[in-house]
Coordinates of C-alpha atoms in Angstrom, one line a residue:
Chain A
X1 CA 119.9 205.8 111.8
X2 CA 120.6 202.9 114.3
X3 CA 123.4 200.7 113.5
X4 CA 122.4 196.9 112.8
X5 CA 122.7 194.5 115.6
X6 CA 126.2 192.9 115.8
X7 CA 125.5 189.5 114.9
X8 CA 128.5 188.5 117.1
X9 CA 127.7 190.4 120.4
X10 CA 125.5 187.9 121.8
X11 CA 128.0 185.4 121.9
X12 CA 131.4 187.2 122.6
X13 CA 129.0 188.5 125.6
X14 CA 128.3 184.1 126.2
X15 CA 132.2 183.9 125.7
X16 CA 133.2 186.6 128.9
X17 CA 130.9 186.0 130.9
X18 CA 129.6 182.4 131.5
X19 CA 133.1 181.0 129.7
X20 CA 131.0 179.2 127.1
X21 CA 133.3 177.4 124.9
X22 CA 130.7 176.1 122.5
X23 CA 129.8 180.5 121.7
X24 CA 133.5 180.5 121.0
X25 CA 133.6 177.4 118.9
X26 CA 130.5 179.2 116.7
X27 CA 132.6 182.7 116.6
X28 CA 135.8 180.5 115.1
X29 CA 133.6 178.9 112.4
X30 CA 132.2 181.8 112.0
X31 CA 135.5 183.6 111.0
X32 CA 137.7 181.0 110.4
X33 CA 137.6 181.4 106.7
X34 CA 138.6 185.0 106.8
X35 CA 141.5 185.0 109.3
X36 CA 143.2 181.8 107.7
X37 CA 142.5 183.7 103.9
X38 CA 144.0 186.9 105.1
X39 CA 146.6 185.1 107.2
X40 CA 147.4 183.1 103.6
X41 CA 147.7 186.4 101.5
X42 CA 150.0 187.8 104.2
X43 CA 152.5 184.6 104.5
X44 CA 152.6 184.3 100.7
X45 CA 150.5 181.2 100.0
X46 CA 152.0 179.4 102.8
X47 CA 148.9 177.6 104.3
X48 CA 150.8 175.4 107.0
X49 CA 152.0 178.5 108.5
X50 CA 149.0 180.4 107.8
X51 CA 147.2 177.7 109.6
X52 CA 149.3 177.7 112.5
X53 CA 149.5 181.5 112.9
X54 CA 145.5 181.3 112.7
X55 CA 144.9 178.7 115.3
X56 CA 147.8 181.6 117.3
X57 CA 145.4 184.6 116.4
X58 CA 141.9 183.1 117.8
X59 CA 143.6 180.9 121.3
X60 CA 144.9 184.8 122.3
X61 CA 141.2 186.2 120.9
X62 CA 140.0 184.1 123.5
X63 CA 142.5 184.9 126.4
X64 CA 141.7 188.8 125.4
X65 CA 137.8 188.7 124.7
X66 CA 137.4 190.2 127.8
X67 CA 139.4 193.3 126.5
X68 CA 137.5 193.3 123.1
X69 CA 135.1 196.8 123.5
X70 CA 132.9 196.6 120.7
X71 CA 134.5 199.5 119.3
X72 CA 135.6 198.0 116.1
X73 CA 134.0 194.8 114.2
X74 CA 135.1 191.3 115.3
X75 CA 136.4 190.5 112.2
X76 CA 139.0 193.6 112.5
X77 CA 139.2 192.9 115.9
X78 CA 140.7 189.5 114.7
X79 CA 142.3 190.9 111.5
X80 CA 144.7 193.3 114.3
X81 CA 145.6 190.2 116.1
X82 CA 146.2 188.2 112.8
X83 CA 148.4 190.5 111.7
X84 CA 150.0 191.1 114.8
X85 CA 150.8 186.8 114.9
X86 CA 152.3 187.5 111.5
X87 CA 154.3 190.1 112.0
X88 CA 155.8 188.8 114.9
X89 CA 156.6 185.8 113.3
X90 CA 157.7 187.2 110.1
X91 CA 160.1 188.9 112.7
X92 CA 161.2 185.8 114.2
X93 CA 162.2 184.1 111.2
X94 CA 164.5 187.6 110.2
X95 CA 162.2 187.1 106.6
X96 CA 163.5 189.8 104.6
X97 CA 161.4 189.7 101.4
X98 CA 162.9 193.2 100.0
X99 CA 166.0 193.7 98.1
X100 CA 166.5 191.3 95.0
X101 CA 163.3 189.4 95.9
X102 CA 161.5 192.1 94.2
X103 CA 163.6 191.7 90.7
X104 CA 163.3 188.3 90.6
X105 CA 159.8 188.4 91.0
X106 CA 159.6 191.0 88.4
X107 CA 161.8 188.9 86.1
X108 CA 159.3 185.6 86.9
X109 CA 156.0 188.1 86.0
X110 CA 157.6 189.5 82.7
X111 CA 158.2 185.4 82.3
X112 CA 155.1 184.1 82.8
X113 CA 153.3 187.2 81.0
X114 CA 155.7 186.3 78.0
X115 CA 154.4 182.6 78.1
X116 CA 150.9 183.6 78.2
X117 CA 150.2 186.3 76.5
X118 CA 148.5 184.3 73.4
X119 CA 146.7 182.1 75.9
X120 CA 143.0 182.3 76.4
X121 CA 141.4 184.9 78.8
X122 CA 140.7 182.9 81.4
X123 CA 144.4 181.3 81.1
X124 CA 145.7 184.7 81.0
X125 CA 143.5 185.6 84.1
X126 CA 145.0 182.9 86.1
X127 CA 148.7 183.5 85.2
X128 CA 148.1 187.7 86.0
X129 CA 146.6 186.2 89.5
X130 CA 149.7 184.2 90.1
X131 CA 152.1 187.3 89.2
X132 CA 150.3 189.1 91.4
X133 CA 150.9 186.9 94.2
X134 CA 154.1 186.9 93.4
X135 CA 154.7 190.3 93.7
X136 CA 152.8 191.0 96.6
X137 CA 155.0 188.8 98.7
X138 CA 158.0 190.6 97.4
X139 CA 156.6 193.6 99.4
X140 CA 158.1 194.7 102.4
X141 CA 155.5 193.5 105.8
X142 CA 153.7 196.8 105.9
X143 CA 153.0 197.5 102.3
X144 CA 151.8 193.8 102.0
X145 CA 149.9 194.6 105.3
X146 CA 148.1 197.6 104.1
X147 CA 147.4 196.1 100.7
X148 CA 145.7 193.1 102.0
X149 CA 144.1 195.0 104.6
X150 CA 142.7 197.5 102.2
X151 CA 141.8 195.0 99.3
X152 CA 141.7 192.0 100.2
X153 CA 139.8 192.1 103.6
X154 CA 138.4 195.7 101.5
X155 CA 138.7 197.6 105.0
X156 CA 139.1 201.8 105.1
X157 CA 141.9 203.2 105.9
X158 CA 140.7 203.8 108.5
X159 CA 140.0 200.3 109.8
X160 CA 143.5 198.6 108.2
X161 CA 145.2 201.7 110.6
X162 CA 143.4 200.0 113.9
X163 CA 144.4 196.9 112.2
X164 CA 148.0 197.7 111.7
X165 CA 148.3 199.8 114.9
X166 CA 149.7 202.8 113.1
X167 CA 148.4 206.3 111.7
X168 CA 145.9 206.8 108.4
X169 CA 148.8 208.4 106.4
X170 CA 151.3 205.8 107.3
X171 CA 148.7 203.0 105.8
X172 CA 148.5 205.3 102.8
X173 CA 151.8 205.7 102.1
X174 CA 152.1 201.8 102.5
X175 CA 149.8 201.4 99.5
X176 CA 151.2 203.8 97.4
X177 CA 154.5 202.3 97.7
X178 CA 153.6 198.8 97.6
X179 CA 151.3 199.7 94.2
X180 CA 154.6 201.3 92.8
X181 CA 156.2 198.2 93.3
X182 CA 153.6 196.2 92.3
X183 CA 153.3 198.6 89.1
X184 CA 157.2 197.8 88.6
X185 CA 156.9 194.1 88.9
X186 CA 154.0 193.5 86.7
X187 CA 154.6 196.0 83.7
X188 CA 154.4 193.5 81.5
X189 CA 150.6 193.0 82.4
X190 CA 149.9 197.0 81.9
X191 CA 147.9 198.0 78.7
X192 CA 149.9 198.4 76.0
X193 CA 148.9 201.4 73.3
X194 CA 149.6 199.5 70.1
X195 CA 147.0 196.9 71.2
Chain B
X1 CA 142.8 191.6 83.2
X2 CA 142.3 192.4 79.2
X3 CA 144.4 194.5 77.7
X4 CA 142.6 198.4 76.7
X5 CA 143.9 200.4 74.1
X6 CA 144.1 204.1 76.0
X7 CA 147.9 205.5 76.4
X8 CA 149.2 204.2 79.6
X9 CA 149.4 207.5 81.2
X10 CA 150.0 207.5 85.1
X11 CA 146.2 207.2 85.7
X12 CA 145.0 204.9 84.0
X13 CA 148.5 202.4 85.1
X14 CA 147.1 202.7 88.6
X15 CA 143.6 202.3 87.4
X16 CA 144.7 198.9 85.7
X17 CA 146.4 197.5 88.9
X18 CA 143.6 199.1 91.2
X19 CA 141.0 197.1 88.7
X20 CA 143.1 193.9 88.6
X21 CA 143.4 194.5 93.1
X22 CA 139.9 195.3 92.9
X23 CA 138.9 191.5 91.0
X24 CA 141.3 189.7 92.7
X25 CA 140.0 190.8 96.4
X26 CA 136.8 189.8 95.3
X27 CA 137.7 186.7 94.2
X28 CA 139.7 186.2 97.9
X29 CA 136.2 187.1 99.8
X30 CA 134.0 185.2 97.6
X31 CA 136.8 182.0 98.3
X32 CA 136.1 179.8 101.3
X33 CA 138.4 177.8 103.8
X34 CA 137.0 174.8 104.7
X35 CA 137.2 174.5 108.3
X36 CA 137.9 170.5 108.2
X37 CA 138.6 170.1 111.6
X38 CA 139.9 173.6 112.1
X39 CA 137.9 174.8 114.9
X40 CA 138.1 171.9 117.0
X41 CA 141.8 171.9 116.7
X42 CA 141.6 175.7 118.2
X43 CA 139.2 174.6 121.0
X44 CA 141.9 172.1 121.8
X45 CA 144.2 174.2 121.7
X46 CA 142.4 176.7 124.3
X47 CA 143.6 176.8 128.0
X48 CA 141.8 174.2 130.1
X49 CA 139.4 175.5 132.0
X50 CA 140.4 177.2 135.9
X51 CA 139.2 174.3 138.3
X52 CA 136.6 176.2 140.5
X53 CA 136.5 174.5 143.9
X54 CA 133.0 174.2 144.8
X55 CA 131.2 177.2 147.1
X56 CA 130.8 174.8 150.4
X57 CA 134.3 173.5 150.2
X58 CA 135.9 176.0 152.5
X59 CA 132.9 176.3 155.3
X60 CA 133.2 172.5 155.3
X61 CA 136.8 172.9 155.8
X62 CA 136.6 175.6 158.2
X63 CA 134.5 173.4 160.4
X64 CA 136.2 170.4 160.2
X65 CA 139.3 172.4 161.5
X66 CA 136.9 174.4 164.1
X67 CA 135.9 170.4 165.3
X68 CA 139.6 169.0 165.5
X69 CA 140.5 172.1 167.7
X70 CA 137.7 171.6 169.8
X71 CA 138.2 167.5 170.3
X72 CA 141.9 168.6 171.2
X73 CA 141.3 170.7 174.0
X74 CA 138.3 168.9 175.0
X75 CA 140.5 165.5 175.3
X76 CA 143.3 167.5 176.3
X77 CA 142.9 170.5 178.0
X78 CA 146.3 170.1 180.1
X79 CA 148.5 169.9 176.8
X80 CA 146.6 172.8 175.1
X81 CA 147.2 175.6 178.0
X82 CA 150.4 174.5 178.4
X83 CA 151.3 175.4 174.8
X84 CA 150.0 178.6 175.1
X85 CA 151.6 179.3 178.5
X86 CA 155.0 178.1 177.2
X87 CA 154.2 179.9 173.7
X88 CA 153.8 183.6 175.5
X89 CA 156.6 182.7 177.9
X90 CA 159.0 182.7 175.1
X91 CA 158.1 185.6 172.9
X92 CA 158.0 187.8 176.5
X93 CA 161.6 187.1 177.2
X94 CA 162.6 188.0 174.5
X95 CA 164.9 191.3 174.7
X96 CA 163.4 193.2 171.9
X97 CA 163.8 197.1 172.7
X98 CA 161.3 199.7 171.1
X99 CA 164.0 200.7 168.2
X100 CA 164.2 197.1 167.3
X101 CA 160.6 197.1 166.9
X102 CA 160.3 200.3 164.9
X103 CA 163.1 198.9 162.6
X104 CA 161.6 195.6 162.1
X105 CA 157.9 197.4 161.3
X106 CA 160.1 199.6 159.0
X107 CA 161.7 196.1 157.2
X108 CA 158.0 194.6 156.9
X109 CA 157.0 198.3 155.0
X110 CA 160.0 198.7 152.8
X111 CA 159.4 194.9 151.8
X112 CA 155.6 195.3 151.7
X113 CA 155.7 198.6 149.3
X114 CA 158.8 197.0 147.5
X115 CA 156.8 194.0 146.2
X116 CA 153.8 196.0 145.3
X117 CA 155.9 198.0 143.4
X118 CA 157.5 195.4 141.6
X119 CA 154.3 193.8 140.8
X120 CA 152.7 196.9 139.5
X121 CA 155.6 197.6 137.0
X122 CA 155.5 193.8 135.8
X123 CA 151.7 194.4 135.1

């Protein structure tokens, strides 16, 4: 069966080879939403920096379009070099979420989950969202990597390993920490049996 | 996520944090970023442009230096073979033996294959 048409190939081709700016300015709006979203899940909610590492991510898409083979989407394409902005400036500021991070967040969920328990659904919903939020950016960069890459931007494992640059079982064994310490730090919101 | 009332056995604590994963991804790709002013900040932000000089700009330029030769030795043909008699004079007495020549071709090579290599390892 023939693979769709990518709807992007006609104008990364307008981007390489005539230098069209305005073809680039449509592929930016185009994925704009879902580089700065991922970029916000990966930097904890910070949109400033998120912003900032964005605009980073699509001015070296265009310096590297030329490179760009088709062989993955353009969204992962950009993904790989969103993460890559990240992680290099997650680097440069020495961020170190791991450690006692992770117990304070766990202490916040337990009490926000104590607050809320009696609240509404839709109440409760909200406050599980914000745990979770919470504990993801206690993860260490590669767990938090492979969990947004996998469920947030709902890529294989196969596409969050271009993505990350490293092998399928490494991703995997990203996740299954990171959702061991995301287990940890929101016990409180797991189903109780006396319920 | 609402609370279930099955034993929370190893399975089913992974199925409520895949499930509450699972909602809250969809939730992030149904959310949209605004752009408001987003993408024109990134084209701004883009590398101006190479300056292309135009295709007859160097045959114009090759003429034009083709023409000033020309007037030169036209309006002074005296001054022109002079330089190049005084020009070969020069380099001929020069005392440069053939080992001197072989060493300096051998200085030009070195500096030649040096650079090359330097640029392919910077590449």
């Amino acid at each position: 069966m023939a693979s769709p048409p990518d709807p992007d190939a006609a104008l990364v081709a307008r981007a390489v080879l005539s230098d069209d700016r305005h073809a680039f300015a449509e592929l930016v709006r185009r994925h704009q939403s879902a580089v700065r979203a991922c970029l916000r899940k990966l930097t904890a909610g910070n949109h400033a920096l998120a912003d900032d590492l964005a605009q980073e991510t699509f001015v070296l898409a265009w310096r590297h379009l030329g490179g760009y083979r088709q062989e993955a989407k353009l969204s992962t394409w950009l993904y790989r070099i969103a993460t890559n902005c990240w992680l290099a400036d997650a680097r440069r500021r020495k961020e170190e979420p791991l450690g006692d991070a992770a117990d304070e967040v766990a202490d916040a969920a337990g009490t926000a989950f104590a607050e809320e328990r009696a609240a509404p659904d839709h109440a409760r919903g909200a406050t599980m969202k914000l745990d979770l939020e919470r504990a993801l950016a206690a993860l260490s960069e590669g767990e938090r990597a492979a969990i947004v890459q996998c469920y947030y931007n709902d890529l294989s494992h196969e596409e969050a390993a271009f993505v990350l640059g490293v092998p399928i079982g490494t991703v995997k064994t990203h996740v299954l920490r990171g959702k061991q310490k995301l287990k940890a730090a929101l016990a409180a919101w797991a189903p109780r049996q006396d319920a | 996520m609402t609370a279930d009332t099955t034993p929370p056995t190893a399975a089913n604590e992974c199925d409520w944090l895949d499930a509450a994963l699972v909602a809250d991804g969809r939730d992030h790709a149904a959310s949209y970023v605004d752009d408001a002013g987003f993408t024109a900040r990134v084209m701004a932000a883009l590398p101006a442009p190479a300056a292309v000089a135009p295709r007859w700009r160097r045959p114009a330029v090759a003429a034009l230096w083709t023409v000033a030769a020309a007037g030169a030795a036209i309006a002074l043909p005296g001054a022109v073979l002079d330089v190049g008699r005084e020009a070969f004079r020069l380099l001929a007495a020069q005392p440069v033996s053939v080992a001197q020549i072989a060493a300096m071709l051998a200085a030009a090579g070195a500096a030649t294959w040096g650079a090359a290599a330097w640029a392919l390892r910077a590449e």
